mmCIF file of C-alpha atoms in Angstrom:
data_model
loop_
_atom_site.group_PDB
_atom_site.id
_atom_site.type_symbol
_atom_site.label_atom_id
_atom_site.label_comp_id
_atom_site.label_asym_id
_atom_site.label_seq_id
_atom_site.Cartn_x
_atom_site.Cartn_y
_atom_site.Cartn_z
ATOM 1 C CA MET Y 1 -4.869 -1.890 -43.145
ATOM 2 C CA PRO Y 2 -4.543 0.543 -40.226
ATOM 3 C CA SER Y 3 -1.509 2.799 -40.207
ATOM 4 C CA ILE Y 4 0.934 3.055 -37.320
ATOM 5 C CA GLN Y 5 -0.440 6.517 -36.551
ATOM 6 C CA GLN Y 6 -3.979 5.144 -36.331
ATOM 7 C CA GLY Y 7 -2.729 2.450 -33.950
ATOM 8 C CA ILE Y 8 -1.009 5.022 -31.757
ATOM 9 C CA ILE Y 9 -4.126 7.193 -31.687
ATOM 10 C CA ALA Y 10 -6.309 4.188 -30.866
ATOM 11 C CA ALA Y 11 -3.965 3.160 -28.031
ATOM 12 C CA ALA Y 12 -3.962 6.708 -26.636
ATOM 13 C CA LEU Y 13 -7.755 6.853 -26.725
ATOM 14 C CA MET Y 14 -8.056 3.486 -25.013
ATOM 15 C CA ALA Y 15 -5.653 4.619 -22.287
ATOM 16 C CA ALA Y 16 -7.582 7.856 -21.812
ATOM 17 C CA PHE Y 17 -10.895 6.058 -21.480
ATOM 18 C CA ALA Y 18 -9.378 3.418 -19.204
ATOM 19 C CA SER Y 19 -8.050 6.050 -16.799
ATOM 20 C CA PRO Y 20 -9.506 5.874 -13.325
ATOM 21 C CA VAL Y 21 -12.766 7.692 -12.759
ATOM 22 C CA PHE Y 22 -11.505 8.909 -9.364
ATOM 23 C CA ALA Y 23 -9.388 11.548 -11.081
ATOM 24 C CA ASP Y 24 -12.641 13.471 -11.499
ATOM 25 C CA GLY Y 25 -13.973 12.868 -7.988
ATOM 26 C CA ASP Y 26 -15.606 15.633 -5.978
ATOM 27 C CA ALA Y 27 -14.189 15.990 -2.451
ATOM 28 C CA ALA Y 28 -17.325 17.710 -1.107
ATOM 29 C CA ASN Y 29 -19.481 14.816 -2.309
ATOM 30 C CA GLY Y 30 -16.886 12.426 -0.937
ATOM 31 C CA GLU Y 31 -17.071 14.054 2.480
ATOM 32 C CA LYS Y 32 -20.824 13.421 2.466
ATOM 33 C CA ALA Y 33 -20.296 9.829 1.296
ATOM 34 C CA PHE Y 34 -17.725 9.354 4.071
ATOM 35 C CA ARG Y 35 -20.552 9.609 6.611
ATOM 36 C CA LYS Y 36 -21.251 5.916 6.065
ATOM 37 C CA CYS Y 37 -17.563 5.222 6.806
ATOM 38 C CA ALA Y 38 -17.531 7.392 9.929
ATOM 39 C CA ALA Y 39 -19.170 4.714 12.057
ATOM 40 C CA CYS Y 40 -15.861 2.828 11.879
ATOM 41 C CA HIS Y 41 -13.250 5.384 10.747
ATOM 42 C CA THR Y 42 -12.110 8.916 11.484
ATOM 43 C CA ALA Y 43 -10.253 11.045 8.944
ATOM 44 C CA THR Y 44 -8.880 13.862 11.064
ATOM 45 C CA GLU Y 45 -5.335 14.589 12.130
ATOM 46 C CA ASP Y 46 -4.709 12.799 15.430
ATOM 47 C CA GLY Y 47 -8.200 11.283 15.184
ATOM 48 C CA PRO Y 48 -8.716 8.040 17.038
ATOM 49 C CA SER Y 49 -8.978 4.637 15.486
ATOM 50 C CA ARG Y 50 -12.362 3.062 15.940
ATOM 51 C CA ILE Y 51 -13.356 -0.343 14.630
ATOM 52 C CA GLY Y 52 -11.204 0.677 11.663
ATOM 53 C CA PRO Y 53 -8.042 2.801 11.541
ATOM 54 C CA ASN Y 54 -7.944 6.572 11.267
ATOM 55 C CA LEU Y 55 -7.799 7.421 7.548
ATOM 56 C CA PHE Y 56 -6.168 10.843 7.841
ATOM 57 C CA ASP Y 57 -3.259 10.966 5.368
ATOM 58 C CA ILE Y 58 -4.159 7.534 3.919
ATOM 59 C CA VAL Y 59 -3.477 8.376 0.261
ATOM 60 C CA ASN Y 60 -0.010 7.103 -0.684
ATOM 61 C CA ARG Y 61 0.570 5.822 2.855
ATOM 62 C CA PRO Y 62 2.046 2.365 3.329
ATOM 63 C CA THR Y 63 -0.595 -0.196 4.245
ATOM 64 C CA ALA Y 64 -1.199 -1.156 7.878
ATOM 65 C CA GLU Y 65 0.722 1.774 9.331
ATOM 66 C CA ALA Y 66 -1.914 3.647 11.356
ATOM 67 C CA GLU Y 67 -0.322 3.907 14.756
ATOM 68 C CA GLY Y 68 -2.053 1.966 17.498
ATOM 69 C CA PHE Y 69 -4.428 -0.006 15.262
ATOM 70 C CA ALA Y 70 -4.445 -3.807 15.382
ATOM 71 C CA TYR Y 71 -4.654 -4.879 11.741
ATOM 72 C CA SER Y 72 -5.788 -8.294 10.556
ATOM 73 C CA ASP Y 73 -2.969 -10.657 9.629
ATOM 74 C CA PRO Y 74 -3.729 -10.403 5.876
ATOM 75 C CA MET Y 75 -3.712 -6.579 5.993
ATOM 76 C CA ALA Y 76 -0.488 -6.545 8.034
ATOM 77 C CA ALA Y 77 1.088 -8.969 5.543
ATOM 78 C CA LEU Y 78 0.090 -6.680 2.672
ATOM 79 C CA GLY Y 79 1.868 -3.823 4.419
ATOM 80 C CA GLU Y 80 4.957 -5.958 5.019
ATOM 81 C CA GLU Y 81 5.034 -6.677 1.267
ATOM 82 C CA GLY Y 82 5.348 -2.936 0.609
ATOM 83 C CA HIS Y 83 1.769 -2.221 -0.463
ATOM 84 C CA VAL Y 84 0.830 1.462 -0.582
ATOM 85 C CA TRP Y 85 -2.659 3.005 -0.634
ATOM 86 C CA SER Y 86 -2.428 4.779 -3.971
ATOM 87 C CA PRO Y 87 -5.704 6.120 -5.392
ATOM 88 C CA GLU Y 88 -5.835 3.078 -7.674
ATOM 89 C CA GLU Y 89 -5.409 0.648 -4.785
ATOM 90 C CA LEU Y 90 -7.974 2.520 -2.687
ATOM 91 C CA ASP Y 91 -10.395 2.244 -5.595
ATOM 92 C CA LYS Y 92 -9.933 -1.542 -5.745
ATOM 93 C CA PHE Y 93 -10.285 -1.927 -1.991
ATOM 94 C CA LEU Y 94 -13.317 0.333 -1.693
ATOM 95 C CA GLU Y 95 -15.051 -1.601 -4.459
ATOM 96 C CA ASP Y 96 -14.557 -5.015 -2.851
ATOM 97 C CA PRO Y 97 -12.595 -5.054 0.427
ATOM 98 C CA LYS Y 98 -12.824 -8.809 1.027
ATOM 99 C CA GLY Y 99 -12.104 -9.559 -2.623
ATOM 100 C CA MET Y 100 -8.895 -7.535 -2.528
ATOM 101 C CA VAL Y 101 -7.767 -8.564 0.967
ATOM 102 C CA PRO Y 102 -9.385 -11.865 1.953
ATOM 103 C CA GLY Y 103 -9.487 -12.011 5.731
ATOM 104 C CA THR Y 104 -9.640 -8.256 6.272
ATOM 105 C CA LYS Y 105 -11.543 -7.149 9.366
ATOM 106 C CA MET Y 106 -13.519 -4.686 7.260
ATOM 107 C CA ALA Y 107 -17.074 -5.991 7.202
ATOM 108 C CA PHE Y 108 -18.344 -3.306 4.815
ATOM 109 C CA PRO Y 109 -19.272 -4.920 1.476
ATOM 110 C CA GLY Y 110 -17.854 -2.137 -0.656
ATOM 111 C CA VAL Y 111 -18.895 0.869 -2.707
ATOM 112 C CA LYS Y 112 -20.191 -0.366 -6.033
ATOM 113 C CA LYS Y 113 -20.684 2.987 -7.806
ATOM 114 C CA PRO Y 114 -17.435 4.181 -9.452
ATOM 115 C CA GLU Y 115 -18.490 7.822 -9.068
ATOM 116 C CA GLU Y 116 -19.011 7.433 -5.322
ATOM 117 C CA ARG Y 117 -15.604 5.745 -4.965
ATOM 118 C CA ALA Y 118 -14.065 8.602 -6.967
ATOM 119 C CA ASP Y 119 -15.668 11.118 -4.628
ATOM 120 C CA LEU Y 120 -14.475 9.218 -1.544
ATOM 121 C CA ILE Y 121 -10.930 9.062 -2.909
ATOM 122 C CA ALA Y 122 -11.039 12.797 -3.699
ATOM 123 C CA TYR Y 123 -12.118 13.440 -0.106
ATOM 124 C CA LEU Y 124 -9.445 11.138 1.331
ATOM 125 C CA THR Y 125 -6.875 12.900 -0.867
ATOM 126 C CA SER Y 126 -8.052 16.249 0.524
ATOM 127 C CA VAL Y 127 -7.280 14.991 4.057
ATOM 128 C CA SER Y 128 -3.940 13.484 3.012
ATOM 129 C CA PRO Y 129 -1.237 16.159 3.142
ATOM 130 C CA SER Y 130 1.425 13.616 2.195
ATOM 131 C CA ALA Y 131 -0.406 12.740 -1.046
ATOM 132 C CA GLY Y 132 0.718 16.009 -2.619
ATOM 133 C CA GLU Y 133 4.285 15.514 -1.375
ATOM 134 C CA ALA Y 134 4.421 12.038 -2.943
ATOM 135 C CA ALA Y 135 3.096 13.373 -6.262
ATOM 136 C CA ALA Y 136 5.775 16.101 -6.278
ATOM 137 C CA GLU Y 137 8.632 13.605 -5.860
#
C-alpha cells in the first residue's frame, strides 16, 4: 500500500510533467515562427491591425481589446466574459483557434507542435511589457 508521502511525491511529479511546455519556449525561435503570423498580425508597439489584431502586449491582456480592430462576435463575447490571454489560453488558441473560439475570424488552422507554440508564446511574452507587470502583482 502506497504511503501518503509516496502519493504526495507522485502528485508533485505529475504536476511537474503536466506543466505547460511553453515555459521553456525560445523567443528567438518564436520570432522566426511568427513570420507565418505576420501576414495577418503585427507585434510592434503602435503597429497596425491587419486581417488580425496587433499582438503587441497580448500576453495577459483582456481578450478583444486591441484598439480599432473589429472582432468577431464570439471573440468579443469572450472578452466581455472577462477572458484574458494568459500563456495557457494562448497555447489553447494557437493549437486550435476554431476549436477554442467557434466563429472566430482567424482562418489559420493552428500550430500543432507544442514546441513551436511554446516558442511563439515566448516571443509574444517578449513583446508584452505588461506580462511582467501582471506576474509581479
